[in-house]
Short mmCIF file of C-alpha atoms in Angstrom, two decimals:
data_model
loop_
_atom_site.label_atom_id
_atom_site.label_comp_id
_atom_site.label_asym_id
_atom_site.label_seq_id
_atom_site.Cartn_x
_atom_site.Cartn_y
_atom_site.Cartn_z
CA MET A 1 97.98 99.17 91.29
CA THR A 2 100.87 97.33 89.20
CA ILE A 3 102.50 94.23 91.53
CA ALA A 4 106.44 93.88 90.98
CA VAL A 5 108.31 91.25 91.09
CA GLU A 6 111.12 91.53 93.24
CA LYS A 7 113.82 87.95 92.08
CA VAL A 8 111.79 86.17 89.02
CA LEU A 9 112.09 82.52 90.38
CA TYR A 10 111.20 80.67 87.74
CA THR A 11 109.45 81.52 84.01
CA ALA A 12 106.75 79.34 82.34
CA ARG A 13 106.67 79.67 78.41
CA ALA A 14 104.01 77.86 76.33
CA THR A 15 103.15 78.47 72.63
CA ALA A 16 99.39 78.02 71.57
CA GLU A 17 98.88 77.59 67.53
CA GLY A 18 95.31 77.88 66.35
CA GLY A 19 93.71 80.74 69.28
CA ARG A 20 91.01 79.03 70.72
CA ASP A 21 90.67 75.81 68.16
CA GLY A 22 94.17 74.18 67.57
CA ARG A 23 97.10 73.66 70.31
CA ALA A 24 98.54 74.60 73.07
CA ALA A 25 102.17 73.76 74.59
CA SER A 26 104.76 74.21 77.22
CA ASP A 27 108.53 74.60 75.78
CA ASP A 28 109.48 71.55 78.06
CA GLY A 29 106.73 69.41 76.51
CA LYS A 30 105.35 68.78 80.07
CA LEU A 31 101.89 70.35 79.29
CA ASP A 32 101.08 69.34 75.25
CA VAL A 33 96.54 70.32 74.56
CA VAL A 34 93.83 70.35 72.41
CA VAL A 35 92.54 73.78 72.47
CA ALA A 36 88.94 73.73 71.80
CA PRO A 37 85.32 76.45 72.18
CA PRO A 38 83.43 74.39 74.41
CA LYS A 39 79.99 72.81 73.06
CA GLU A 40 77.99 76.07 75.14
CA MET A 41 80.10 78.39 73.05
CA GLY A 42 79.93 76.57 69.46
CA GLY A 43 82.09 74.16 69.76
CA THR A 44 82.54 70.72 69.30
CA GLY A 45 83.70 70.67 73.05
CA GLU A 46 86.66 68.23 72.14
CA GLY A 47 89.48 69.78 73.28
CA THR A 48 90.11 71.74 76.56
CA ASN A 49 89.75 75.69 76.71
CA PRO A 50 91.23 78.50 78.29
CA GLU A 51 88.82 78.52 80.64
CA GLN A 52 89.93 74.99 82.22
CA LEU A 53 93.49 75.90 81.77
CA PHE A 54 92.86 79.07 83.96
CA ALA A 55 90.95 76.75 86.19
CA ALA A 56 92.69 74.71 87.06
CA GLY A 57 96.18 77.27 87.24
CA TYR A 58 93.93 79.36 89.69
CA ALA A 59 92.78 76.19 91.82
CA ALA A 60 96.32 74.65 92.09
CA CYS A 61 97.75 78.23 93.05
CA PHE A 62 95.59 78.59 95.16
CA HIS A 63 95.30 75.45 97.33
CA SER A 64 99.42 75.83 97.60
CA ALA A 65 99.18 79.47 99.16
CA LEU A 66 96.55 77.71 101.39
CA LYS A 67 98.20 74.75 103.35
CA LEU A 68 101.42 78.05 103.87
CA VAL A 69 98.65 79.94 105.68
CA ALA A 70 97.54 76.53 107.28
CA ARG A 71 100.63 75.89 108.16
CA LYS A 72 102.22 79.07 109.57
CA ALA A 73 98.67 79.32 111.39
CA ARG A 74 99.07 76.13 113.10
CA GLN A 75 95.87 74.23 111.58
CA ASP A 76 95.63 70.85 109.47
CA ALA A 77 95.06 71.29 105.96
CA GLU A 78 94.83 67.30 104.97
CA GLY A 79 92.39 66.51 102.64
CA SER A 80 91.51 70.25 101.94
CA THR A 81 90.68 70.68 97.76
CA VAL A 82 90.46 73.74 95.62
CA THR A 83 87.49 73.68 92.82
CA ALA A 84 87.91 76.90 90.61
CA GLU A 85 84.99 77.46 88.61
CA VAL A 86 85.94 79.92 85.42
CA GLY A 87 82.78 81.37 83.74
CA ILE A 88 82.96 83.78 80.43
CA GLY A 89 80.95 86.24 79.11
CA PRO A 90 79.97 89.14 77.29
CA ILE A 91 81.18 92.82 79.37
CA ALA A 92 78.53 95.50 80.02
CA ASP A 93 80.37 97.60 77.19
CA GLY A 94 79.30 94.69 74.35
CA VAL A 95 83.01 95.28 72.75
CA GLY A 96 84.61 91.74 73.95
CA TYR A 97 84.40 88.99 76.72
CA GLY A 98 85.17 89.00 80.20
CA LEU A 99 85.93 86.70 83.43
CA GLU A 100 84.69 86.15 86.46
CA VAL A 101 85.93 82.93 88.95
CA ALA A 102 84.33 81.35 91.77
CA LEU A 103 86.87 78.91 94.14
CA VAL A 104 85.24 76.74 96.49
CA VAL A 105 87.36 75.91 99.21
CA SER A 106 86.97 72.68 101.34
CA LEU A 107 88.99 72.10 104.74
CA PRO A 108 87.83 69.13 106.69
CA GLY A 109 88.24 69.53 110.34
CA VAL A 110 88.47 72.80 110.52
CA GLU A 111 86.53 75.36 112.67
CA LYS A 112 84.53 77.41 110.06
CA ALA A 113 85.66 80.35 111.26
CA VAL A 114 88.91 79.65 111.00
CA ALA A 115 88.75 78.34 107.35
CA GLU A 116 87.60 81.66 106.90
CA GLU A 117 90.35 83.51 108.04
CA LEU A 118 92.44 80.67 106.29
CA VAL A 119 90.38 81.65 103.38
CA ALA A 120 90.82 85.07 102.89
CA LYS A 121 94.87 85.39 104.05
CA ALA A 122 95.10 83.03 100.99
CA HIS A 123 93.83 84.86 99.14
CA GLU A 124 96.15 87.59 99.97
CA VAL A 125 99.00 85.66 98.84
CA CYS A 126 97.97 83.76 96.08
CA PRO A 127 99.82 85.50 92.36
CA TYR A 128 96.76 84.37 90.38
CA SER A 129 94.53 86.39 93.14
CA ASN A 130 97.44 89.34 93.14
CA ALA A 131 97.33 89.40 89.47
CA THR A 132 93.72 89.36 88.81
CA ARG A 133 92.39 91.35 92.50
CA GLY A 134 90.46 94.19 90.36
CA ASN A 135 90.64 92.81 87.08
CA LEU A 136 87.74 90.53 87.80
CA LYS A 137 85.09 89.13 89.82
CA VAL A 138 86.89 86.43 92.61
CA ASP A 139 83.96 84.35 94.57
CA LEU A 140 85.37 82.97 97.82
CA SER A 141 83.50 80.00 99.40
CA LEU A 142 83.73 77.15 101.64
CA ALA A 143 82.62 73.47 100.00
CA GLU A 144 79.25 72.81 101.86
#
Protein backbone atom coordinates (compact mmCIF):
# COMPACT_ATOMS: atom_id res chain seq x y z
CA MET A 1 0.00 0.00 0.00
CA THR A 2 1.33 3.42 -0.96
CA ILE A 3 0.69 6.29 1.41
CA ALA A 4 -0.04 9.52 -0.44
CA VAL A 5 0.82 12.87 1.11
CA GLU A 6 -2.02 15.34 0.64
CA LYS A 7 0.18 18.44 0.85
CA VAL A 8 3.98 18.60 1.16
CA LEU A 9 4.84 20.95 4.03
CA TYR A 10 8.62 20.69 3.82
CA THR A 11 11.17 18.97 1.60
CA ALA A 12 14.61 18.01 2.91
CA ARG A 13 17.37 17.71 0.34
CA ALA A 14 20.74 16.07 0.87
CA THR A 15 23.42 14.92 -1.54
CA ALA A 16 25.84 12.05 -1.01
CA GLU A 17 29.11 11.53 -2.82
CA GLY A 18 31.24 8.45 -2.44
CA GLY A 19 28.39 6.26 -1.13
CA ARG A 20 29.25 4.52 2.13
CA ASP A 21 32.77 5.94 1.98
CA GLY A 22 32.40 9.64 1.29
CA ARG A 23 30.37 12.60 2.40
CA ALA A 24 26.71 13.59 2.77
CA ALA A 25 25.41 17.13 3.13
CA SER A 26 22.09 18.94 3.18
CA ASP A 27 21.51 21.76 0.73
CA ASP A 28 21.20 24.29 3.59
CA GLY A 29 24.56 23.27 5.11
CA LYS A 30 23.07 22.25 8.47
CA LEU A 31 24.14 18.64 7.95
CA ASP A 32 27.58 17.88 6.55
CA VAL A 33 29.08 14.56 7.58
CA VAL A 34 31.84 12.19 6.62
CA VAL A 35 30.41 8.78 5.83
CA ALA A 36 32.44 5.62 6.37
CA PRO A 37 31.58 1.94 6.78
CA PRO A 38 31.70 0.75 10.42
CA LYS A 39 34.56 -1.51 11.46
CA GLU A 40 32.04 -4.37 11.80
CA MET A 41 31.52 -4.16 8.03
CA GLY A 42 35.21 -3.89 7.12
CA GLY A 43 35.46 -0.10 7.17
CA THR A 44 37.50 2.38 9.13
CA GLY A 45 34.60 3.52 11.31
CA GLU A 46 36.00 7.05 11.05
CA GLY A 47 32.71 8.66 10.10
CA THR A 48 29.02 8.18 10.54
CA ASN A 49 27.12 5.67 8.42
CA PRO A 50 23.68 5.49 6.81
CA GLU A 51 22.34 3.27 9.60
CA GLN A 52 23.30 5.82 12.29
CA LEU A 53 21.70 8.60 10.27
CA PHE A 54 18.52 6.55 9.82
CA ALA A 55 18.49 5.67 13.55
CA ALA A 56 18.84 9.32 14.55
CA GLY A 57 16.08 10.41 12.18
CA TYR A 58 13.70 7.64 13.20
CA ALA A 59 14.31 8.22 16.93
CA ALA A 60 13.68 11.97 16.62
CA CYS A 61 10.58 11.51 14.45
CA PHE A 62 9.11 8.80 16.70
CA HIS A 63 9.76 10.90 19.79
CA SER A 64 7.83 13.79 18.25
CA ALA A 65 4.93 11.44 17.46
CA LEU A 66 5.08 10.07 21.02
CA LYS A 67 4.94 13.56 22.55
CA LEU A 68 1.99 14.41 20.30
CA VAL A 69 -0.08 11.36 21.27
CA ALA A 70 0.88 11.78 24.94
CA ARG A 71 -0.28 15.40 24.91
CA LYS A 72 -3.60 14.40 23.28
CA ALA A 73 -4.04 11.67 25.92
CA ARG A 74 -3.19 14.18 28.68
CA GLN A 75 -0.14 12.17 29.72
CA ASP A 76 3.16 13.67 30.82
CA ALA A 77 5.97 12.80 28.41
CA GLU A 78 8.50 14.99 30.23
CA GLY A 79 11.87 13.24 30.40
CA SER A 80 10.91 10.67 27.77
CA THR A 81 13.40 9.34 25.24
CA VAL A 82 13.40 7.12 22.18
CA THR A 83 16.42 5.05 21.20
CA ALA A 84 16.45 3.55 17.71
CA GLU A 85 18.67 0.58 16.95
CA VAL A 86 19.08 -0.05 13.22
CA GLY A 87 20.60 -3.34 12.15
CA ILE A 88 21.83 -4.18 8.66
CA GLY A 89 22.50 -7.60 7.19
CA PRO A 90 22.06 -9.79 4.16
CA ILE A 91 18.50 -10.68 3.18
CA ALA A 92 17.34 -14.24 2.64
CA ASP A 93 17.65 -14.24 -1.16
CA GLY A 94 21.37 -13.49 -0.78
CA VAL A 95 21.23 -10.73 -3.39
CA GLY A 96 21.11 -7.62 -1.21
CA TYR A 97 20.95 -6.21 2.26
CA GLY A 98 18.07 -5.24 4.51
CA LEU A 99 17.43 -3.32 7.69
CA GLU A 100 15.63 -4.02 10.93
CA VAL A 101 14.73 -1.55 13.66
CA ALA A 102 14.19 -1.73 17.40
CA LEU A 103 12.65 1.31 19.09
CA VAL A 104 13.17 1.46 22.85
CA VAL A 105 10.98 4.05 24.55
CA SER A 106 11.46 5.47 28.03
CA LEU A 107 8.38 7.15 29.52
CA PRO A 108 9.25 7.74 33.19
CA GLY A 109 6.28 8.26 35.46
CA VAL A 110 3.75 6.78 33.03
CA GLU A 111 2.00 3.54 33.98
CA LYS A 112 3.25 0.62 31.86
CA ALA A 113 -0.11 -0.19 30.21
CA VAL A 114 -0.65 3.48 29.33
CA ALA A 115 2.92 3.78 28.03
CA GLU A 116 2.39 0.74 25.80
CA GLU A 117 -0.78 2.33 24.37
CA LEU A 118 1.05 5.59 23.70
CA VAL A 119 3.89 3.79 21.93
CA ALA A 120 1.42 1.86 19.76
CA LYS A 121 -0.41 5.09 18.85
CA ALA A 122 2.87 6.86 18.10
CA HIS A 123 3.76 4.00 15.74
CA GLU A 124 0.55 4.72 13.81
CA VAL A 125 1.29 8.47 13.61
CA CYS A 126 5.06 8.59 12.99
CA PRO A 127 6.01 9.30 9.35
CA TYR A 128 9.03 6.95 9.57
CA SER A 129 6.80 4.16 10.89
CA ASN A 130 4.30 4.80 8.11
CA ALA A 131 7.08 4.79 5.50
CA THR A 132 8.60 1.52 6.71
CA ARG A 133 5.42 -0.38 7.67
CA GLY A 134 5.36 -3.72 5.86
CA ASN A 135 8.87 -3.18 4.49
CA LEU A 136 11.04 -3.98 7.48
CA LYS A 137 10.79 -5.44 10.94
CA VAL A 138 10.22 -2.82 13.64
CA ASP A 139 10.18 -3.97 17.27
CA LEU A 140 8.70 -1.65 19.88
CA SER A 141 9.57 -1.93 23.56
CA LEU A 142 9.62 0.05 26.77
CA ALA A 143 12.95 0.70 28.46
CA GLU A 144 13.49 -1.29 31.65
